[in-house]
CSV table of C-alpha atoms in Angstrom, one decimal:
chain,number,residue,atom,x,y,z
A,17,LYS,CA,8.8,-6.3,2.4
A,18,TRP,CA,7.2,-3.6,4.6
A,19,LYS,CA,4.3,-3.8,8.0
A,20,THR,CA,1.9,-1.2,7.2
A,21,ILE,CA,0.7,0.7,9.9
A,22,ASP,CA,-2.1,3.1,9.9
A,23,ASP,CA,-1.7,6.3,10.4
A,24,LYS,CA,-4.9,6.9,12.6
A,25,THR,CA,-4.8,3.8,15.2
A,26,GLY,CA,-1.0,3.0,14.8
A,27,GLN,CA,-1.8,-0.5,14.9
A,28,GLU,CA,0.1,-3.1,12.8
A,29,LYS,CA,-2.3,-4.2,10.2
A,30,SER,CA,-0.2,-6.1,7.3
A,31,ILE,CA,2.9,-7.1,5.1
A,32,VAL,CA,3.0,-5.5,1.9
A,33,GLU,CA,6.0,-6.6,-0.3
A,34,ILE,CA,7.0,-4.4,-3.5
A,35,TYR,CA,8.0,-5.4,-6.2
A,36,GLN,CA,8.9,-4.7,-9.5
A,37,GLN,CA,7.3,-5.9,-13.0
A,38,ASN,CA,8.2,-4.8,-16.7
A,39,GLY,CA,10.4,-1.8,-15.2
A,40,LYS,CA,7.0,-0.3,-12.5
A,41,LEU,CA,6.6,-0.9,-8.2
A,42,TYR,CA,3.6,-3.0,-7.3
A,43,GLY,CA,3.0,-3.9,-4.1
A,44,LYS,CA,0.8,-7.1,-2.9
A,45,VAL,CA,-0.6,-8.2,0.8
A,46,VAL,CA,1.4,-11.5,2.0
A,47,GLU,CA,0.7,-11.7,5.2
A,48,ILE,CA,-1.7,-9.8,7.3
A,49,LEU,CA,-1.6,-8.9,10.9
A,50,THR,CA,-5.3,-8.4,12.7
A,51,ASP,CA,-8.1,-10.6,13.2
A,52,LYS,CA,-9.5,-10.0,9.6
A,53,LYS,CA,-7.3,-12.8,8.7
A,54,ASP,CA,-10.0,-13.9,6.0
A,55,ALA,CA,-11.4,-11.1,4.8
A,56,LYS,CA,-12.4,-9.8,1.2
A,57,CYS,CA,-12.5,-6.5,-0.2
A,58,ASP,CA,-16.0,-6.3,-0.4
A,59,ASN,CA,-15.8,-2.4,-1.7
A,60,CYS,CA,-13.0,-3.0,-4.5
A,61,GLU,CA,-14.1,-2.8,-8.0
A,62,GLY,CA,-13.5,-4.4,-10.5
A,63,SER,CA,-11.8,-7.4,-10.8
A,64,ASP,CA,-10.5,-7.6,-7.0
A,65,LYS,CA,-14.1,-6.9,-6.1
A,66,GLY,CA,-14.3,-9.8,-3.7
A,67,LYS,CA,-10.9,-11.2,-3.9
A,68,PRO,CA,-9.5,-12.1,-0.5
A,69,ILE,CA,-7.1,-9.3,0.8
A,70,LYS,CA,-4.5,-11.7,1.8
A,71,GLY,CA,-2.6,-12.1,-2.2
A,72,LEU,CA,-4.7,-8.5,-2.9
A,73,VAL,CA,-1.8,-6.1,-5.2
A,74,ILE,CA,-2.6,-2.7,-3.7
A,75,ILE,CA,0.3,-0.8,-5.5
A,76,LYS,CA,-0.3,-0.9,-8.7
A,77,GLY,CA,1.7,1.0,-11.7
A,78,LEU,CA,4.1,3.1,-9.8
A,79,GLU,CA,7.2,4.8,-12.2
A,80,LYS,CA,11.1,6.2,-10.9
A,81,ASP,CA,10.7,9.8,-9.9
A,82,GLY,CA,13.6,11.2,-9.0
A,83,SER,CA,14.2,10.0,-5.5
A,84,SER,CA,10.3,8.5,-5.2
A,85,TYR,CA,8.4,6.3,-7.1
A,86,SER,CA,4.9,7.9,-8.1
A,87,GLY,CA,2.6,7.6,-11.2
A,88,GLY,CA,0.3,4.7,-10.5
A,89,SER,CA,-2.8,4.0,-7.8
A,90,ILE,CA,-3.5,2.6,-4.2
A,91,THR,CA,-6.3,0.7,-3.2
A,92,ASP,CA,-7.5,1.1,0.8
A,93,PRO,CA,-8.9,-2.8,1.3
A,94,ASN,CA,-11.0,-1.7,3.9
A,95,THR,CA,-12.8,0.9,1.8
A,96,GLY,CA,-12.4,0.0,-1.7
A,97,LYS,CA,-11.6,3.1,-3.0
A,98,THR,CA,-8.5,4.2,-5.4
A,99,TYR,CA,-5.5,6.7,-5.0
A,100,LYS,CA,-3.4,8.0,-6.8
A,101,CYS,CA,0.2,7.0,-4.6
A,102,ALA,CA,3.7,7.9,-4.6
A,103,ILE,CA,6.1,6.1,-2.3
A,104,LYS,CA,9.7,7.6,-0.9
A,105,LEU,CA,11.7,6.5,1.3
A,106,ASN,CA,12.6,7.7,4.3
A,107,GLY,CA,16.1,6.2,5.9
A,108,SER,CA,17.1,3.2,5.0
A,109,ASN,CA,13.7,1.4,6.9
A,110,LYS,CA,10.6,3.8,7.0
A,111,LEU,CA,8.2,4.5,3.4
A,112,ASP,CA,6.7,6.9,3.0
A,113,VAL,CA,3.6,5.8,1.4
A,114,ARG,CA,1.3,8.9,-0.3
A,115,GLY,CA,-2.2,8.4,-1.3
A,116,TYR,CA,-3.9,11.6,-2.7
A,117,ILE,CA,-7.0,12.6,-5.3
A,118,GLY,CA,-6.5,15.2,-7.7
A,119,ILE,CA,-3.0,17.1,-5.6
A,120,GLN,CA,-0.2,15.0,-3.6
A,121,ALA,CA,-1.1,18.6,-0.8
A,122,LEU,CA,-4.0,17.2,-0.7
A,123,GLY,CA,-3.8,14.1,0.8
A,124,ARG,CA,-2.3,11.3,3.5
A,125,THR,CA,0.8,9.9,3.9
A,126,GLN,CA,1.6,6.8,6.0
A,127,THR,CA,5.0,5.7,7.1
A,128,TRP,CA,5.6,1.7,6.8
A,129,VAL,CA,8.4,0.2,8.4
A,130,LYS,CA,11.0,-2.2,6.8
A,131,VAL,CA,10.5,-6.2,7.7
A,132,LYS,CA,13.6,-7.1,8.9
């Protein structure tokens, strides 16, 4: 389980549980740490539209790629936008989560902290 931290405000936002299913990594929001505990993903597309953010699978289908995982997607529940995603451990207690469009160089990274 990882605590998400907004890279712009530094605010702790949620707890995401990362798990493996059929050889791929997924990440589900298991707790919301802001006052938006009942928020729904109103801007999401497809089957996620209107679903509660708590319980939403926001990281989908990452595959092992050397020392990192990539090839899947991440959804920003606040905007509903979906980006390509790559994640990599940064030491033992931090996870660098990069969302991008096109190539990785054109994205942004959040560092999530392991929940003890």
